[in-house]
Amino acid sequence: MALLEINDLHTSFFTDAGEVKAVNGISFNLERGKVLGIVGESGSGKSVTAYSIMQILASTGKIVGGSIKLDGEELVNSGEKTMRKIRGNKVSIIFQDPMTSLNPTHTIGHQIMESILLHTDRNKKEAYARAVEMLRLVNINEPEKRMKQYPHELSGGMRQRVVIAMALACEPDILIADEPTTALDVTIQAQILDLMTSLQKELGMAIIMITHDLGVVAQMCDEVIVMYAGSICEQGTADEIFYNPRHEYTKGLMRSIPTANTFGQRLQPITGTPIDLLNMPAGCPFAPRCDAAMKVCIKCKAERMQINDDHAAACWMNVKSGVESGEIEFAPADGEEKSENE
Amino acid sequence: MSNTQNNKPLIEVKNLKKYFDINTGMFRTRALKAVDDVSFDIMKGETLGLVGESGCGKTTVGRTLLHLYKPTSGEIIYDGKPIKTKADVNVCRKKATLVFQDPYSSLNPRMTVSDIIAEPLDIHKMYNTKEERRERVLELMARVGLNSEHASRYAHEFSGGQRQRIGIARSLAINPDFIVCDEPVSALDVSIQAQVINMFGELQEQLGLTYLFIAHDLLVVRHISNRIAVMYLGKMVELTDADTIYNRPLHPYSKALMSAVPMPDPNIARANQRIPLTGDIPSPLNAPSGCPFRTRCAHACERCSEETPAFREIEKGHFVACHRVEELN
């Protein structure tokens, strides 16, 4: 049994303009001790997926279907009381901006001790010792002095370390990191990513790494999920996703990032603009921007197709190439294959 | 992206300093040395990339070049003429302009797109009739790939990438020679970022523009720049062509910076031997004596704390500010 099992999760926001299906039927498993990367553009639903797991959605947001199982225990509709025991204890989250996720009116020490006192039966003195130990673990010098300081007295990288210390204080099984290094400089980013890798190895927790930076994914993740418009386009091991992408959106992403070899060449951007979630097309959400879109893509959404043991993608191109190479027998029985023939 | 047209510099910067007075108590101020003695040239038709951590003074350099900040001391020579008087600045303003980082806060929400783009034309009185103004706006919109039907819309109706195009069209309105691009793509999504980067390249080819491209995404800077300058704590530490700084950086800070870039390729990323950089960038109010990088440098010696290293030309076109560069490389 996987540590976290998400099955056909649907999360919507009910706005004045209508229902926004931010997460539209995603399923994945997270194994113990693995690092899973979720990449996608803004509005692709990667953060909402994380917030759904933690159930910290804005008041207009609601999980409308599917299931989230942590260690076999169903979290959807489990009630606030259960969730409080899970948040910060079994599952922790760190946010993009370390300034806004720390309370400016309390000391660092107070904030780290808060979750320890809440979730464990340690007394105040033990909680203090644990907080100092955590600060030392995330390589903060003079931890006793830092305990008495306020967030504004620390630099950005230091604040993010404090947030990590806070998140790990109760030894969670899962750490969700929502763009943890986007607000930081590259040298500080490198420090934080190294720290997360070493802590992950040391404590054996699983990490869900949400980012738009493919470089961070390449460095950190065992497995990668690519999201677009609330759906999973492609899922597989990092090597499979980077070296053998099988969804047109993933291929587009890989082509559009500058690398050491693209100097003096034009990048090949994905044309068009991201989709409006209020007006979702009937077929593949990426079809309007896809250069390879076929008639079937506009008519109906591709289901998840298993490419090999480590790799799945939801793209009709795989059927097309399969038919062309003769791997898939051509059977013009239902709609999709017929339109391919047209 | 394009090749440099000739070796004549468009902009020469000599010993530029920009200090800000910071209140440190009642009636007391201290100088924050945002830019401290920086000298470089930007050639005609070239893209000079400027990289460094936040707070290193790269934005201040860009803004001081355009005289949005008055330099504390030093000289800025634009196309052979030193910029000194207010009249010089006004001439320069018609030739040099800026693209901002945030496409949300840099466009006035109460103005239509055509008014935003035409504002520089209005200010510099660059048209005679209303028809001329309209034509120019539509031409600019076409140039940056915006639909001319959208001219009467407001900025909030556009996506981030389109807003950045509006900002670029506004910058192009005065027919500039030189544009300071201050993190123009860092607020955009990856797929949109590539569109805008390509556009910068195309505009440079078509219009012969010169760019100072400020960014913290080193892969983007590498892609677009001919030469790259690395700044640290108000000082330039290394300046050379883009290839060299990636493949053979000489300054210890540049080395650490380049090794910290997460490469979007799992095999390279896993094999990458990072040069760890401990600690944070010191506050520019309490800059270390001597070499600004010595507090985080693994190779710092006594001399580094006593003497500020000169920005020397180590080999042709490769400037480094480090005492020990020869023995370390």
Coordinates of N, CA, C and O in Angstrom, one line a residue, chain A residues 233-236 240-241 244-247 251 303-319 321-322 327-328:
Chain A
C233 N -1.0 15.3 -17.5 CA -0.7 14.9 -18.9 C 0.2 13.7 -18.9 O 0.0 12.8 -19.8
E234 N 1.1 13.7 -18.0 CA 2.2 12.7 -18.1 C 2.7 12.4 -16.8 O 2.8 13.3 -15.9
Q235 N 3.1 11.2 -16.6 CA 3.7 10.8 -15.3 C 4.7 9.7 -15.5 O 4.5 8.8 -16.3
G236 N 5.8 9.8 -14.8 CA 6.8 8.8 -15.0 C 8.1 9.1 -14.1 O 8.1 10.1 -13.4
E240 N 12.5 9.1 -17.6 CA 11.5 8.9 -18.7 C 10.9 10.2 -19.2 O 10.8 10.5 -20.4
I241 N 10.6 11.1 -18.2 CA 9.9 12.4 -18.6 C 10.9 13.3 -19.3 O 10.6 13.9 -20.3
N244 N 12.4 10.9 -22.6 CA 11.5 10.2 -23.5 C 10.0 10.7 -23.3 O 9.1 10.0 -22.9
P245 N 9.9 12.1 -23.4 CA 8.5 12.6 -23.1 C 7.5 12.1 -24.2 O 7.9 12.0 -25.4
R246 N 6.3 11.8 -23.7 CA 5.4 11.2 -24.6 C 4.0 12.0 -24.6 O 3.0 11.4 -25.1
H247 N 4.1 13.2 -24.2 CA 2.9 14.0 -24.3 C 3.4 15.3 -25.0 O 4.4 15.8 -24.7
K251 N 6.7 17.7 -24.3 CA 7.7 17.9 -25.3 C 7.9 19.4 -25.6 O 9.0 19.9 -25.7
E303 N -7.4 9.3 -22.5 CA -7.3 8.6 -21.2 C -5.8 8.4 -21.0 O -5.0 8.5 -21.9
R304 N -5.5 8.1 -19.7 CA -4.1 7.8 -19.3 C -3.7 6.5 -20.0 O -4.4 5.5 -20.0
M305 N -2.6 6.5 -20.7 CA -2.1 5.3 -21.4 C -0.8 5.0 -20.9 O 0.1 5.8 -20.7
Q306 N -0.6 3.7 -20.5 CA 0.6 3.2 -20.0 C 1.6 3.0 -21.1 O 1.4 2.2 -22.0
I307 N 2.8 3.7 -21.1 CA 3.8 3.6 -22.1 C 4.7 2.4 -21.7 O 4.9 1.6 -22.5
N308 N 5.2 2.4 -20.5 CA 5.9 1.2 -20.0 C 5.7 1.2 -18.5 O 4.9 2.0 -18.0
D309 N 6.4 0.4 -17.8 CA 6.1 0.2 -16.3 C 6.3 1.5 -15.6 O 5.6 1.8 -14.6
D310 N 7.2 2.4 -16.1 CA 7.6 3.6 -15.3 C 6.9 4.9 -15.9 O 7.4 6.0 -15.6
H311 N 6.0 4.7 -16.8 CA 5.7 5.9 -17.6 C 4.2 5.8 -18.1 O 3.9 4.8 -18.7
A312 N 3.5 6.9 -17.9 CA 2.1 6.9 -18.5 C 1.9 8.3 -19.1 O 2.4 9.3 -18.5
A313 N 1.1 8.4 -20.1 CA 0.8 9.7 -20.7 C -0.6 9.7 -21.2 O -1.1 8.7 -21.6
A314 N -1.2 10.9 -21.3 CA -2.6 11.0 -21.8 C -2.5 11.8 -23.1 O -2.8 13.0 -23.1
C315 N -2.1 11.2 -24.1 CA -2.0 11.9 -25.4 C -2.3 10.9 -26.6 O -1.8 9.8 -26.6
W316 N -3.1 11.4 -27.5 CA -3.5 10.5 -28.6 C -2.4 10.2 -29.5 O -2.4 9.3 -30.3
M317 N -1.3 11.0 -29.5 CA -0.2 10.8 -30.4 C 0.4 9.4 -30.2 O 1.0 8.8 -31.1
N318 N 0.3 8.9 -28.9 CA 0.8 7.6 -28.6 C 0.0 6.5 -29.4 O 0.6 5.5 -29.8
V319 N -1.3 6.7 -29.5 CA -2.1 5.8 -30.3 C -1.7 5.9 -31.7 O -1.5 4.9 -32.4
S321 N 1.1 6.9 -33.1 CA 2.4 6.3 -33.4 C 2.4 4.7 -33.2 O 3.0 4.0 -34.0
G322 N 1.5 4.3 -32.3 CA 1.3 2.9 -32.1 C 0.7 2.2 -33.3 O 1.1 1.1 -33.7
E327 N 2.1 -1.5 -33.6 CA 2.0 -2.1 -32.3 C 0.6 -2.3 -31.8 O 0.2 -3.2 -31.1
I328 N -0.3 -1.3 -32.2 CA -1.7 -1.3 -31.8 C -2.5 -1.8 -33.1 O -2.3 -1.2 -34.2

